[in-house]
Amino acid sequence: MSGQVERILITSDQIQRRIQEMAAEIERDYPEGPVYLVSVLKGAFVFVADLARAIKHPSVRIEFMAISTYGHQKTSSGQVKVTRDLDVNIEGHDVLIVEDIIDSGVTLSYLKRLLEQRKPKSLAIATLLDKPERRVQPVDVKYVGFRIPDEFVVGYGLDFAEDYRNLSDIRILGP
Ligand code: IMP
Ligand code: MG
């Protein structure tokens, strides 16, 4: 462990309540299904598990991709690489990219462009957290859980050097 100070920013109850609201919106917007939740590993694995279970219609498909940007730094290297691609064809399907956090927007604008080329019927983004002050590349995000200040956060899937992902709340990692 890094031994850094942590402070709770969003409690586990607040997260769960907000996810119920987001899921209700998603249900309204995709009443028929199937909707493909394309989640970005590793950070979004907890969020997608809770979001998927909060959506009450059965035709929710859960797919994973892995992308690397950060290495073990707190700031983006700006380099985006797909390290694990989808193993399904999304052509003609409703696709919702599920992310843990949008920071610079580099990762999601890259991913959106990549998936757009595969001709989904629709393509939108759901993120649990958004740090709008940090945006370098504009991204159109349809569902946002919480807008947060420019702080480095961990927990609920989010890591710092692979630690903290298992916490059920979101915490600010001290300086
Ligand atoms: P972006 O490309 O700068 O938008 O970065 C997005 C990715 O950076 C996210 O999917 C996270 O994996 C990581 N990231 C950005 N901010 C944080 C943070 O505060 N804590 C942990 N990971 C973060
Ligand atoms: Mg991520």
mmCIF file of C-alpha atoms and ligand atoms in Angstrom:
data_model
loop_
_atom_site.group_PDB
_atom_site.id
_atom_site.type_symbol
_atom_site.label_atom_id
_atom_site.label_comp_id
_atom_site.label_asym_id
_atom_site.label_seq_id
_atom_site.Cartn_x
_atom_site.Cartn_y
_atom_site.Cartn_z
ATOM 1 C CA MET A 1 0.000 0.000 0.000
ATOM 2 C CA SER A 2 1.060 3.530 -0.641
ATOM 3 C CA GLY A 3 0.320 4.723 2.915
ATOM 4 C CA GLN A 4 -1.428 7.858 1.658
ATOM 5 C CA VAL A 5 -4.292 9.607 3.469
ATOM 6 C CA GLU A 6 -7.815 8.885 2.193
ATOM 7 C CA ARG A 7 -10.987 10.879 2.645
ATOM 8 C CA ILE A 8 -14.472 9.630 1.675
ATOM 9 C CA LEU A 9 -15.982 11.640 -1.181
ATOM 10 C CA ILE A 10 -19.006 9.487 -2.094
ATOM 11 C CA THR A 11 -20.421 6.856 0.214
ATOM 12 C CA SER A 12 -21.460 3.433 -0.902
ATOM 13 C CA ASP A 13 -25.139 4.321 -0.210
ATOM 14 C CA GLN A 14 -24.928 7.427 -2.385
ATOM 15 C CA ILE A 15 -23.388 5.388 -5.199
ATOM 16 C CA GLN A 16 -26.088 2.711 -5.006
ATOM 17 C CA ARG A 17 -28.924 5.261 -4.978
ATOM 18 C CA ARG A 18 -27.518 7.088 -7.996
ATOM 19 C CA ILE A 19 -27.056 3.825 -9.898
ATOM 20 C CA GLN A 20 -30.752 3.005 -9.415
ATOM 21 C CA GLU A 21 -31.625 6.364 -10.992
ATOM 22 C CA MET A 22 -29.222 5.850 -13.890
ATOM 23 C CA ALA A 23 -30.584 2.359 -14.506
ATOM 24 C CA ALA A 24 -34.151 3.695 -14.586
ATOM 25 C CA GLU A 25 -33.133 6.213 -17.255
ATOM 26 C CA ILE A 26 -31.382 3.516 -19.275
ATOM 27 C CA GLU A 27 -34.456 1.282 -19.051
ATOM 28 C CA ARG A 28 -36.587 4.112 -20.386
ATOM 29 C CA ASP A 29 -34.158 4.875 -23.223
ATOM 30 C CA TYR A 30 -33.670 1.244 -24.330
ATOM 31 C CA PRO A 31 -37.037 -0.372 -23.650
ATOM 32 C CA GLU A 32 -36.627 -3.228 -26.098
ATOM 33 C CA GLY A 33 -33.118 -4.504 -25.665
ATOM 34 C CA PRO A 34 -30.735 -6.003 -26.238
ATOM 35 C CA VAL A 35 -28.446 -3.293 -24.980
ATOM 36 C CA TYR A 36 -24.754 -4.065 -25.020
ATOM 37 C CA LEU A 37 -22.932 -2.688 -21.988
ATOM 38 C CA VAL A 38 -19.337 -2.413 -23.128
ATOM 39 C CA SER A 39 -17.337 -1.943 -20.022
ATOM 40 C CA VAL A 40 -13.772 -0.800 -19.838
ATOM 41 C CA LEU A 41 -11.516 -2.936 -17.669
ATOM 42 C CA LYS A 42 -10.384 -2.871 -15.085
ATOM 43 C CA GLY A 43 -11.819 0.253 -13.441
ATOM 44 C CA ALA A 44 -15.445 -0.143 -14.550
ATOM 45 C CA PHE A 45 -15.908 -3.747 -13.439
ATOM 46 C CA VAL A 46 -17.665 -2.882 -10.165
ATOM 47 C CA PHE A 47 -19.864 -0.199 -11.707
ATOM 48 C CA VAL A 48 -21.001 -2.392 -14.602
ATOM 49 C CA ALA A 49 -21.880 -5.217 -12.207
ATOM 50 C CA ASP A 50 -24.132 -2.951 -10.125
ATOM 51 C CA LEU A 51 -25.548 -1.029 -13.094
ATOM 52 C CA ALA A 52 -26.409 -4.196 -15.014
ATOM 53 C CA ARG A 53 -28.248 -5.670 -12.019
ATOM 54 C CA ALA A 54 -30.191 -2.444 -11.500
ATOM 55 C CA ILE A 55 -31.559 -2.563 -15.063
ATOM 56 C CA LYS A 56 -34.723 -4.603 -14.833
ATOM 57 C CA HIS A 57 -35.169 -5.893 -18.349
ATOM 58 C CA PRO A 58 -33.420 -9.155 -19.112
ATOM 59 C CA SER A 59 -31.777 -8.405 -22.416
ATOM 60 C CA VAL A 60 -28.632 -6.737 -21.128
ATOM 61 C CA ARG A 61 -25.417 -8.059 -22.632
ATOM 62 C CA ILE A 62 -22.191 -7.524 -20.769
ATOM 63 C CA GLU A 63 -18.989 -7.226 -22.739
ATOM 64 C CA PHE A 64 -15.500 -6.216 -21.760
ATOM 65 C CA MET A 65 -12.646 -4.364 -23.338
ATOM 66 C CA ALA A 66 -9.354 -3.422 -21.819
ATOM 67 C CA ILE A 67 -7.470 -0.282 -22.588
ATOM 68 C CA SER A 68 -4.273 1.025 -21.133
ATOM 69 C CA THR A 69 -3.475 4.701 -20.677
ATOM 70 C CA TYR A 70 -2.020 5.428 -17.289
ATOM 71 C CA GLY A 71 0.533 2.873 -16.248
ATOM 72 C CA HIS A 72 1.268 3.566 -12.607
ATOM 73 C CA GLN A 73 1.079 7.337 -12.839
ATOM 74 C CA LYS A 74 -1.661 9.659 -11.620
ATOM 75 C CA THR A 75 -1.676 11.551 -14.902
ATOM 76 C CA SER A 76 -2.416 10.197 -18.348
ATOM 77 C CA SER A 77 0.423 9.293 -20.631
ATOM 78 C CA GLY A 78 -1.897 10.329 -23.462
ATOM 79 C CA GLN A 79 -1.237 6.984 -25.154
ATOM 80 C CA VAL A 80 -4.266 4.772 -25.619
ATOM 81 C CA LYS A 81 -3.886 1.097 -26.437
ATOM 82 C CA VAL A 82 -6.528 -1.630 -26.725
ATOM 83 C CA THR A 83 -5.115 -4.536 -24.767
ATOM 84 C CA ARG A 84 -8.255 -6.685 -24.984
ATOM 85 C CA ASP A 85 -10.814 -6.221 -27.746
ATOM 86 C CA LEU A 86 -14.484 -7.237 -27.823
ATOM 87 C CA ASP A 87 -15.243 -10.754 -28.937
ATOM 88 C CA VAL A 88 -18.699 -9.922 -30.270
ATOM 89 C CA ASN A 89 -19.830 -8.057 -33.347
ATOM 90 C CA ILE A 90 -21.703 -4.907 -32.285
ATOM 91 C CA GLU A 91 -22.912 -3.993 -35.770
ATOM 92 C CA GLY A 92 -26.588 -2.997 -35.703
ATOM 93 C CA HIS A 93 -26.815 -3.105 -31.891
ATOM 94 C CA ASP A 94 -27.465 -0.516 -29.196
ATOM 95 C CA VAL A 95 -24.172 -0.046 -27.402
ATOM 96 C CA LEU A 96 -23.539 1.748 -24.148
ATOM 97 C CA ILE A 97 -19.905 2.235 -23.162
ATOM 98 C CA VAL A 98 -19.661 1.929 -19.373
ATOM 99 C CA GLU A 99 -16.728 3.761 -17.800
ATOM 100 C CA ASP A 100 -15.627 4.431 -14.262
ATOM 101 C CA ILE A 101 -14.377 7.987 -14.774
ATOM 102 C CA ILE A 102 -13.745 10.581 -17.444
ATOM 103 C CA ASP A 103 -10.747 12.714 -16.840
ATOM 104 C CA SER A 104 -8.979 14.180 -19.890
ATOM 105 C CA GLY A 105 -11.474 12.458 -22.198
ATOM 106 C CA VAL A 106 -8.627 10.969 -24.243
ATOM 107 C CA THR A 107 -9.594 7.347 -23.542
ATOM 108 C CA LEU A 108 -13.286 7.733 -24.290
ATOM 109 C CA SER A 109 -12.950 9.828 -27.400
ATOM 110 C CA TYR A 110 -10.550 7.222 -28.763
ATOM 111 C CA LEU A 111 -12.865 4.366 -27.808
ATOM 112 C CA LYS A 112 -15.930 6.082 -29.219
ATOM 113 C CA ARG A 113 -14.224 6.623 -32.563
ATOM 114 C CA LEU A 114 -13.069 3.008 -32.612
ATOM 115 C CA LEU A 115 -16.514 1.524 -31.877
ATOM 116 C CA GLU A 116 -18.295 3.942 -34.225
ATOM 117 C CA GLN A 117 -16.382 2.333 -37.109
ATOM 118 C CA ARG A 118 -18.109 -0.968 -36.291
ATOM 119 C CA LYS A 119 -21.508 0.506 -37.164
ATOM 120 C CA PRO A 120 -23.580 -0.002 -34.009
ATOM 121 C CA LYS A 121 -27.224 1.035 -34.233
ATOM 122 C CA SER A 122 -26.508 3.549 -31.459
ATOM 123 C CA LEU A 123 -23.499 4.374 -29.332
ATOM 124 C CA ALA A 124 -23.584 6.291 -26.058
ATOM 125 C CA ILE A 125 -21.526 6.635 -22.894
ATOM 126 C CA ALA A 126 -22.378 6.072 -19.236
ATOM 127 C CA THR A 127 -19.782 7.062 -16.660
ATOM 128 C CA LEU A 128 -20.001 6.901 -12.905
ATOM 129 C CA LEU A 129 -17.691 9.867 -12.380
ATOM 130 C CA ASP A 130 -16.805 12.919 -14.394
ATOM 131 C CA LYS A 131 -14.037 15.435 -13.726
ATOM 132 C CA PRO A 132 -15.133 18.150 -16.182
ATOM 133 C CA GLU A 133 -12.339 20.578 -15.224
ATOM 134 C CA ARG A 134 -9.768 18.168 -16.565
ATOM 135 C CA ARG A 135 -11.216 17.749 -20.043
ATOM 136 C CA VAL A 136 -8.724 18.012 -22.896
ATOM 137 C CA GLN A 137 -10.823 16.270 -25.550
ATOM 138 C CA PRO A 138 -14.570 16.938 -25.622
ATOM 139 C CA VAL A 139 -16.749 13.843 -25.205
ATOM 140 C CA ASP A 140 -20.502 13.613 -25.419
ATOM 141 C CA VAL A 141 -21.638 11.690 -22.328
ATOM 142 C CA LYS A 142 -25.252 10.607 -22.009
ATOM 143 C CA TYR A 143 -25.333 9.367 -18.393
ATOM 144 C CA VAL A 144 -23.155 10.790 -15.618
ATOM 145 C CA GLY A 145 -23.312 9.494 -12.053
ATOM 146 C CA PHE A 146 -21.447 12.270 -10.238
ATOM 147 C CA ARG A 147 -19.482 15.331 -11.303
ATOM 148 C CA ILE A 148 -16.485 15.575 -9.022
ATOM 149 C CA PRO A 149 -13.719 18.118 -8.431
ATOM 150 C CA ASP A 150 -10.238 17.745 -9.828
ATOM 151 C CA GLU A 151 -8.941 15.262 -7.254
ATOM 152 C CA PHE A 152 -7.462 11.814 -7.662
ATOM 153 C CA VAL A 153 -10.019 9.289 -6.445
ATOM 154 C CA VAL A 154 -9.893 5.590 -5.639
ATOM 155 C CA GLY A 155 -12.281 2.822 -4.630
ATOM 156 C CA TYR A 156 -15.335 1.238 -6.251
ATOM 157 C CA GLY A 157 -13.161 -0.167 -9.043
ATOM 158 C CA LEU A 158 -10.770 2.761 -9.294
ATOM 159 C CA ASP A 159 -7.171 2.163 -8.379
ATOM 160 C CA PHE A 160 -3.932 3.808 -7.620
ATOM 161 C CA ALA A 161 -1.149 1.472 -8.744
ATOM 162 C CA GLU A 162 -3.660 -1.433 -8.530
ATOM 163 C CA ASP A 163 -4.588 -0.822 -4.882
ATOM 164 C CA TYR A 164 -7.982 0.358 -3.519
ATOM 165 C CA ARG A 165 -10.228 -1.164 -6.245
ATOM 166 C CA ASN A 166 -12.094 -3.277 -3.684
ATOM 167 C CA LEU A 167 -13.344 -0.386 -1.512
ATOM 168 C CA SER A 168 -17.104 0.071 -1.724
ATOM 169 C CA ASP A 169 -17.007 3.877 -1.458
ATOM 170 C CA ILE A 170 -15.067 6.502 -3.376
ATOM 171 C CA ARG A 171 -12.235 8.261 -1.637
ATOM 172 C CA ILE A 172 -9.883 11.104 -2.395
ATOM 173 C CA LEU A 173 -6.281 10.088 -2.157
ATOM 174 C CA GLY A 174 -4.372 12.708 -0.216
ATOM 175 C CA PRO A 175 -1.279 14.480 -1.492
HETATM 176 P P1 IMP B 1 -8.846 9.918 -19.502
HETATM 177 O O1 IMP B 1 -8.394 9.288 -20.765
HETATM 178 O O2 IMP B 1 -7.852 10.969 -19.028
HETATM 179 O O3 IMP B 1 -10.247 10.456 -19.526
HETATM 180 O O4 IMP B 1 -8.686 8.847 -18.383
HETATM 181 C C1 IMP B 1 -9.610 7.936 -18.099
HETATM 182 C C2 IMP B 1 -9.009 6.801 -17.296
HETATM 183 O O5 IMP B 1 -7.995 7.262 -16.392
HETATM 184 C C3 IMP B 1 -10.059 6.199 -16.426
HETATM 185 O O6 IMP B 1 -10.707 5.158 -17.097
HETATM 186 C C4 IMP B 1 -9.260 5.739 -15.223
HETATM 187 O O7 IMP B 1 -8.792 4.438 -15.457
HETATM 188 C C5 IMP B 1 -8.106 6.673 -15.131
HETATM 189 N N1 IMP B 1 -8.337 7.752 -14.134
HETATM 190 C C6 IMP B 1 -8.620 9.043 -14.378
HETATM 191 N N2 IMP B 1 -8.791 9.738 -13.247
HETATM 192 C C7 IMP B 1 -8.628 8.854 -12.240
HETATM 193 C C8 IMP B 1 -8.723 8.961 -10.811
HETATM 194 O O8 IMP B 1 -8.999 10.016 -10.202
HETATM 195 N N3 IMP B 1 -8.512 7.814 -10.124
HETATM 196 C C9 IMP B 1 -8.220 6.627 -10.717
HETATM 197 N N4 IMP B 1 -8.135 6.483 -12.049
HETATM 198 C C10 IMP B 1 -8.334 7.583 -12.810
HETATM 199 MG MG MG B 2 -10.627 3.136 -16.728
#
